[in-house]
mmCIF file of C-alpha atoms in Angstrom:
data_model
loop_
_atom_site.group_PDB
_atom_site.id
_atom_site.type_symbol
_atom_site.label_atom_id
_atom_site.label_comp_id
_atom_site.label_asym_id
_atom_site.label_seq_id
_atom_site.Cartn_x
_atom_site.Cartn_y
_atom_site.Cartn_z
ATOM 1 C CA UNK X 1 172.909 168.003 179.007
ATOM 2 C CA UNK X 2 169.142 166.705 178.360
ATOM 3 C CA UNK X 3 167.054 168.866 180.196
ATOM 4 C CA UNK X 4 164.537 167.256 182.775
ATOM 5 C CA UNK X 5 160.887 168.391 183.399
ATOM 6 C CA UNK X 6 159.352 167.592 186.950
ATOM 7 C CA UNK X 7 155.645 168.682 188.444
ATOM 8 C CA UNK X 8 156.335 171.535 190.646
ATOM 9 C CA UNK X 9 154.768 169.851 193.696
ATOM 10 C CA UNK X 10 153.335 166.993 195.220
ATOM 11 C CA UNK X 11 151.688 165.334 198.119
ATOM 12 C CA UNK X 12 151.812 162.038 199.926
ATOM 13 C CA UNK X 13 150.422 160.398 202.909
ATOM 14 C CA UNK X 14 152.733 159.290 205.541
ATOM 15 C CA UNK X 15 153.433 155.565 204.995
ATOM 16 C CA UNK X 16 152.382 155.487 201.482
ATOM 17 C CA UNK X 17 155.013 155.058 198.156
ATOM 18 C CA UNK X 18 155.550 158.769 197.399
ATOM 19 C CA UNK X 19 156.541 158.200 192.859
ATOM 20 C CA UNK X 20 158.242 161.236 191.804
ATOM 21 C CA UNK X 21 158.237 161.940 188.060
ATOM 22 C CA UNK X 22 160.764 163.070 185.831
ATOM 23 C CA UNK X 23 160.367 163.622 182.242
ATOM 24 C CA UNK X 24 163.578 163.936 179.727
ATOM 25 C CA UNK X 25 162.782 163.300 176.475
ATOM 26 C CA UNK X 26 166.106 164.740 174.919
ATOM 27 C CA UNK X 27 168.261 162.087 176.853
ATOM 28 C CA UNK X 28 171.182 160.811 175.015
ATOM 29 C CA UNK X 29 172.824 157.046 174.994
ATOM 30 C CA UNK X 30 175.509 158.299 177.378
ATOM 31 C CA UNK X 31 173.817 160.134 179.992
ATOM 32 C CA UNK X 32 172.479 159.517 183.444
ATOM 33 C CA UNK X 33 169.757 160.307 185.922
ATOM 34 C CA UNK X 34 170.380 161.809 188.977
ATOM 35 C CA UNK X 35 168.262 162.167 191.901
ATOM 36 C CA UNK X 36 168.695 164.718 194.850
ATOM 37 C CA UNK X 37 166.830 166.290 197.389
ATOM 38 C CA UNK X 38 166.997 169.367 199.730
ATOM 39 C CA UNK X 39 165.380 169.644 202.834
ATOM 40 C CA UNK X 40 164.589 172.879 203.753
ATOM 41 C CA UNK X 41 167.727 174.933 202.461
ATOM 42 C CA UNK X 42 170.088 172.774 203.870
ATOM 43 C CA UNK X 43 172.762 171.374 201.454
ATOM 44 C CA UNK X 44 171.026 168.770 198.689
ATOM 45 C CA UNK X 45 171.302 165.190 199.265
ATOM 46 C CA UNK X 46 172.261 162.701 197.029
ATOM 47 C CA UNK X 47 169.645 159.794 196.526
ATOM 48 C CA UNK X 48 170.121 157.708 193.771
ATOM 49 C CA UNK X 49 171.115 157.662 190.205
ATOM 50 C CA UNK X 50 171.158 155.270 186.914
ATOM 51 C CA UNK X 51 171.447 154.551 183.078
ATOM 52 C CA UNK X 52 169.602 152.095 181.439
ATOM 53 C CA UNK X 53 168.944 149.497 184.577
ATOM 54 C CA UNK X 54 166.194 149.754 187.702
ATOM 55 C CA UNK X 55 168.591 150.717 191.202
ATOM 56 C CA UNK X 56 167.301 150.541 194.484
ATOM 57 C CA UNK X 57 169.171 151.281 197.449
ATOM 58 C CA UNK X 58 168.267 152.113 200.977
ATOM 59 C CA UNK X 59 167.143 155.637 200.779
ATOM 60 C CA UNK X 60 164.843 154.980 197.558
ATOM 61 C CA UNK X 61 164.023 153.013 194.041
ATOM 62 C CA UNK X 62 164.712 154.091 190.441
ATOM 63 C CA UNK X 63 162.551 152.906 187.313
ATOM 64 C CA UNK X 64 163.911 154.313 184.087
ATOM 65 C CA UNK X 65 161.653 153.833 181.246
ATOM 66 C CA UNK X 66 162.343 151.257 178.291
ATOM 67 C CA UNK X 67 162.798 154.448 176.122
ATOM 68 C CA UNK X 68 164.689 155.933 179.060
ATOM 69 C CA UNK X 69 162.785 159.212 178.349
ATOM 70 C CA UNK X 70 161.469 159.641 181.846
ATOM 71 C CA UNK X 71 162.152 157.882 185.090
ATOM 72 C CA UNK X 72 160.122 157.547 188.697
ATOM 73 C CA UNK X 73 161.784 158.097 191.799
ATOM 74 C CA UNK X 74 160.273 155.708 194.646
ATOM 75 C CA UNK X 75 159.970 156.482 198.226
ATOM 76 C CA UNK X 76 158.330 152.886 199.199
ATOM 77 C CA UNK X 77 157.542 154.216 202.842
ATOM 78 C CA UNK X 78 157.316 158.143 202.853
ATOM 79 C CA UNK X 79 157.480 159.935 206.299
ATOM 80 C CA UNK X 80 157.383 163.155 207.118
ATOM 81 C CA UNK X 81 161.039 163.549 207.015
ATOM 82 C CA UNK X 82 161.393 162.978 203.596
ATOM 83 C CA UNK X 83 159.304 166.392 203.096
ATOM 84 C CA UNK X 84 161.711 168.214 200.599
ATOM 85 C CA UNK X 85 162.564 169.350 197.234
ATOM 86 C CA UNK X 86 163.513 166.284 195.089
ATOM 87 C CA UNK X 87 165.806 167.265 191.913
ATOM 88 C CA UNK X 88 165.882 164.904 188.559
ATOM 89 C CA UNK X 89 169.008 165.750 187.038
ATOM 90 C CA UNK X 90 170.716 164.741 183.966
ATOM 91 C CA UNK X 91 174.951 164.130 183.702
ATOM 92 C CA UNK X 92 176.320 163.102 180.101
ATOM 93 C CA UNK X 93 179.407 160.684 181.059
ATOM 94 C CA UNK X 94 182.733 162.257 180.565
ATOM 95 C CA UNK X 95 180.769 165.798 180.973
ATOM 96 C CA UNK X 96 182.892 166.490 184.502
ATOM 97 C CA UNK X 97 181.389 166.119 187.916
ATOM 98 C CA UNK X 98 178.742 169.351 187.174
ATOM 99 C CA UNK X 99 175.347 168.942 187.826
ATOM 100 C CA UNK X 100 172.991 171.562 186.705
ATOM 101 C CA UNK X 101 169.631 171.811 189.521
ATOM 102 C CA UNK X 102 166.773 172.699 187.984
ATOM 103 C CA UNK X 103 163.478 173.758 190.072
ATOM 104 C CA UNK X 104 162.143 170.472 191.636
ATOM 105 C CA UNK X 105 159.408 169.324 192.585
ATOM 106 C CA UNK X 106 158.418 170.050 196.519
ATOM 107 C CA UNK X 107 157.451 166.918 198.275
ATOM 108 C CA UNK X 108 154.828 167.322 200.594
ATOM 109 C CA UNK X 109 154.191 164.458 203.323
ATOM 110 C CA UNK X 110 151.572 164.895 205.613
ATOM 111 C CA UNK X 111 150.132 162.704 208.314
ATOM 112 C CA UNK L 1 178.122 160.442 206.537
ATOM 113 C CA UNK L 2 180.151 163.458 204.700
ATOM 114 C CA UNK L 3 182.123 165.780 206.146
ATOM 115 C CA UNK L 4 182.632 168.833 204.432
ATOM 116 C CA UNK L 5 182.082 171.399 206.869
ATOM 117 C CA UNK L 6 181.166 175.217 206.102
ATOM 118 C CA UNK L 7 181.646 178.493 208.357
ATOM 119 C CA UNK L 8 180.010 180.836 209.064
ATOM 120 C CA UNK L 9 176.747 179.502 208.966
ATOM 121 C CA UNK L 10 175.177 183.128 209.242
ATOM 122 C CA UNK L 11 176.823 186.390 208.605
ATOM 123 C CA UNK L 12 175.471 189.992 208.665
ATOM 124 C CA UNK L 13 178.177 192.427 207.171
ATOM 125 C CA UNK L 14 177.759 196.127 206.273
ATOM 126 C CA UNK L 15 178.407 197.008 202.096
ATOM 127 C CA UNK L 16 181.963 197.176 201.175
ATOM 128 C CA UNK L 17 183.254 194.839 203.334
ATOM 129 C CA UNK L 18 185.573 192.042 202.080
ATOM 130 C CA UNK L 19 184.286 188.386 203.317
ATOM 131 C CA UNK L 20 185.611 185.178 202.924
ATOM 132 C CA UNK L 21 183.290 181.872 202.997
ATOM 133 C CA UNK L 22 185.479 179.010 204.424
ATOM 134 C CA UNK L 23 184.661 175.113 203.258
ATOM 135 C CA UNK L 24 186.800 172.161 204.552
ATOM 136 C CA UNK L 25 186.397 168.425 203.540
ATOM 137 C CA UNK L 26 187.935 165.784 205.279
ATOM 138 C CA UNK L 27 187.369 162.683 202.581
ATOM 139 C CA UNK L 28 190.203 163.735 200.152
ATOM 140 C CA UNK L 29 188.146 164.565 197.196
ATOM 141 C CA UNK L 30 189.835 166.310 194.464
ATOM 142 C CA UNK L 31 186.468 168.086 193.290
ATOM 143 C CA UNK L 32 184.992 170.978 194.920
ATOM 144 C CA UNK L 33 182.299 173.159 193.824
ATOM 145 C CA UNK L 34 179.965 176.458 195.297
ATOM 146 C CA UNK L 35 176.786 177.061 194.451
ATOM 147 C CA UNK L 36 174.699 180.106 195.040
ATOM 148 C CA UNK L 37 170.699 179.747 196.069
ATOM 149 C CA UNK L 38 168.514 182.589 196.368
ATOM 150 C CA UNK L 39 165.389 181.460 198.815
ATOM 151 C CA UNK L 40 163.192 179.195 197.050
ATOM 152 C CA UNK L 41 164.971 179.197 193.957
ATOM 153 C CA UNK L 42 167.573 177.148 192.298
ATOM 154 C CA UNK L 43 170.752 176.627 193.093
ATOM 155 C CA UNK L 44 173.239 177.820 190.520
ATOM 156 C CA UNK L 45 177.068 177.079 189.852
ATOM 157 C CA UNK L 46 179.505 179.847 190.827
ATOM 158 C CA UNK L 47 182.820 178.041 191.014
ATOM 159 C CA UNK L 48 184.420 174.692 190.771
ATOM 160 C CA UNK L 49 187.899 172.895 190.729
ATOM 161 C CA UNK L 50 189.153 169.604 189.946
ATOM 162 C CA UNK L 51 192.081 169.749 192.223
ATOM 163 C CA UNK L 52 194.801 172.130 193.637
ATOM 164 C CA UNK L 53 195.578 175.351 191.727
ATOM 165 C CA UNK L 54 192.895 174.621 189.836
ATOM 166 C CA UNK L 55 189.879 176.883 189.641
ATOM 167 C CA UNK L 56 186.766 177.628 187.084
ATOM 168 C CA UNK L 57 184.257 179.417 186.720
ATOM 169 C CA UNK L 58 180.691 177.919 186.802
ATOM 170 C CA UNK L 59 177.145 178.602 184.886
ATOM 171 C CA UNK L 60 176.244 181.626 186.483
ATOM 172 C CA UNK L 61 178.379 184.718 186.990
ATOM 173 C CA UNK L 62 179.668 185.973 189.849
ATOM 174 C CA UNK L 63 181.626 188.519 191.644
ATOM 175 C CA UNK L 64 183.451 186.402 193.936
ATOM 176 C CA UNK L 65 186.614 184.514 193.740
ATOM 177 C CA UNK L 66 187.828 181.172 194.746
ATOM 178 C CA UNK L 67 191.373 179.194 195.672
ATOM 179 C CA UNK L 68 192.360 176.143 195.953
ATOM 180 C CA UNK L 69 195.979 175.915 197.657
ATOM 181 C CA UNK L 70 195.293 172.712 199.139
ATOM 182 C CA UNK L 71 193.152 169.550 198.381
ATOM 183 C CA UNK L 72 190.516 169.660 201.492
ATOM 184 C CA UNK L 73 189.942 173.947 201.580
ATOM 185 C CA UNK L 74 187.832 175.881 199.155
ATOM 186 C CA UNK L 75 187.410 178.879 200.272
ATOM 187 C CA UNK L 76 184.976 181.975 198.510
ATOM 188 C CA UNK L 77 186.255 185.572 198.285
ATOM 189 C CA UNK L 78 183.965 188.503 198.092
ATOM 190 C CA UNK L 79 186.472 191.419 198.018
ATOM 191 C CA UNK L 80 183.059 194.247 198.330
ATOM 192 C CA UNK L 81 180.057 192.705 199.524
ATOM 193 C CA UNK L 82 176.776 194.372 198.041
ATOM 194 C CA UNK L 83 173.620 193.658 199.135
ATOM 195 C CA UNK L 84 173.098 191.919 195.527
ATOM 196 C CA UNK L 85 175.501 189.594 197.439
ATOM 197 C CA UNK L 86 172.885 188.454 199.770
ATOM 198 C CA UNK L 87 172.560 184.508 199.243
ATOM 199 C CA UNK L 88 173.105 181.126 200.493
ATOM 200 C CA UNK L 89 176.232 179.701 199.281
ATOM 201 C CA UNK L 90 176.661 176.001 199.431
ATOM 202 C CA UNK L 91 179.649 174.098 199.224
ATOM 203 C CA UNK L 92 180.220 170.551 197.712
ATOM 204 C CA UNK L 93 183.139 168.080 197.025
ATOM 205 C CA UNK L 94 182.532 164.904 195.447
ATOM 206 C CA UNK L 95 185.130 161.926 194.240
ATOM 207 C CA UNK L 96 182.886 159.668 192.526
ATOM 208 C CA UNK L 97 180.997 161.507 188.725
ATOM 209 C CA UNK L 98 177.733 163.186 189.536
ATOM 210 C CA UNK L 99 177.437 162.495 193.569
ATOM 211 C CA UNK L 100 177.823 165.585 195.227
ATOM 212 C CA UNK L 101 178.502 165.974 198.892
ATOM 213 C CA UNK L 102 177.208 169.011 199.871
ATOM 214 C CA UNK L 103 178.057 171.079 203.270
ATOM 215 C CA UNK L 104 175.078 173.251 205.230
ATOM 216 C CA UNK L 105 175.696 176.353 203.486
ATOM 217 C CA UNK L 106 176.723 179.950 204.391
ATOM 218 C CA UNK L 107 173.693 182.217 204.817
ATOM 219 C CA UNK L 108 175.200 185.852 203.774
ATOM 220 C CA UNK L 109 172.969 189.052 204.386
ATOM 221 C CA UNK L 110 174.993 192.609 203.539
ATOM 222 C CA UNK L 111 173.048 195.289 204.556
#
């Protein structure tokens, strides 16, 4: 699997668009980003994921790169309840259900 | 909202003694995995299974052992807990590739 790079941490005011970076160069034709987050130690929480094509759903938006070698995670409203760890993780299709969690980058929203 | 449910949440057990990390789901998926997480660290694969009497290991070694007898229990065997045992352990079942439904975790001190 292509491994992902993310900034360690981050901060965001409450109520602003929080855009978390991931960087993975190495990403092959048949694998997809992943996006969780983990609040505090308590189990990770799946967000969002994609291939090729923009998603959005309710919890967030997803903006893959032409290139597809990195991708933005958007909060479009960021409160302080969405203060966690946010993992960018890539899954080659037909690879199993694994995911591999690398170190994250620590969300930080403050008032 | 998932429901994958893991007990204890917290245990304190003396070295040598055998423990047994219980996780239930109640959506019928045939994947199950446990991770372990040191505090403020990543969390790393220990186990997984695709469905009953089916069991692997996972990316990082461990002492323990799992079972899967039937489709919606996982449970986590550690026949002689060590204090190199202490560790969160978190639980997670998923049907769909790649989105993980994880349970709160099992906080495990051995003194």
């Amino acid at each position: 699997d292509a491994k992902t790079t993310q900034p360690t941490s981050m901060d965001c005011a409450e109520g602003r668009a929080a855009n978390l970076p991931c960087n993975h160069s190495t990403i092959s034709g048949n694998e997809y980003v992943y996006w969780y987050r983990q609040i505090h130690s308590q189990g990770p929480q799946y967000i969002i994921h994609g291939l090729k094509n923009n998603e959005t759903n309710e919890m967030a938006s997803l903006i893959i790169t032409e290139d597809r070698k990195s991708s933005t995670l958007i909060l479009p409203h960021a409160t302080l309840r969405d203060t966690a760890v946010y993992y960018c993780i890539v899954r080659v299709e037909g690879g199993g259900n694994k995911l591999t969690f690398g170190t994250g980058t620590q969300l930080k929203v403050e008032l | 909202e998932a429901d994958i449910y893991q007990t204890p949440r917290y245990l304190v057990i003396g070295t040598g003694k055998k423990i047994t990390l219980e996780c239930s789901q109640t959506m019928g998926h045939d994947k199950m995995y446990w991770y372990q997480q040191d505090p403020g660290m990543e969390l790393h694969l220990i186990h997984y299974s695709y469905g009953v009497n089916s069991t692997e290991k996972g990316d990082l070694s461990s002492e323990s052992t799992v079972s899967r007898i039937r489709t919606e229990h996982f449970p986590l065997t550690l026949e002689s807990a060590r204090p190199s045992h202490t560790s969160q352990y978190l639980c997670a079942s998923s049907e769909l590739a790649g989105e993980l439904f994880f349970g709160e975790g099992s906080r495990l001190t051995v003194l």
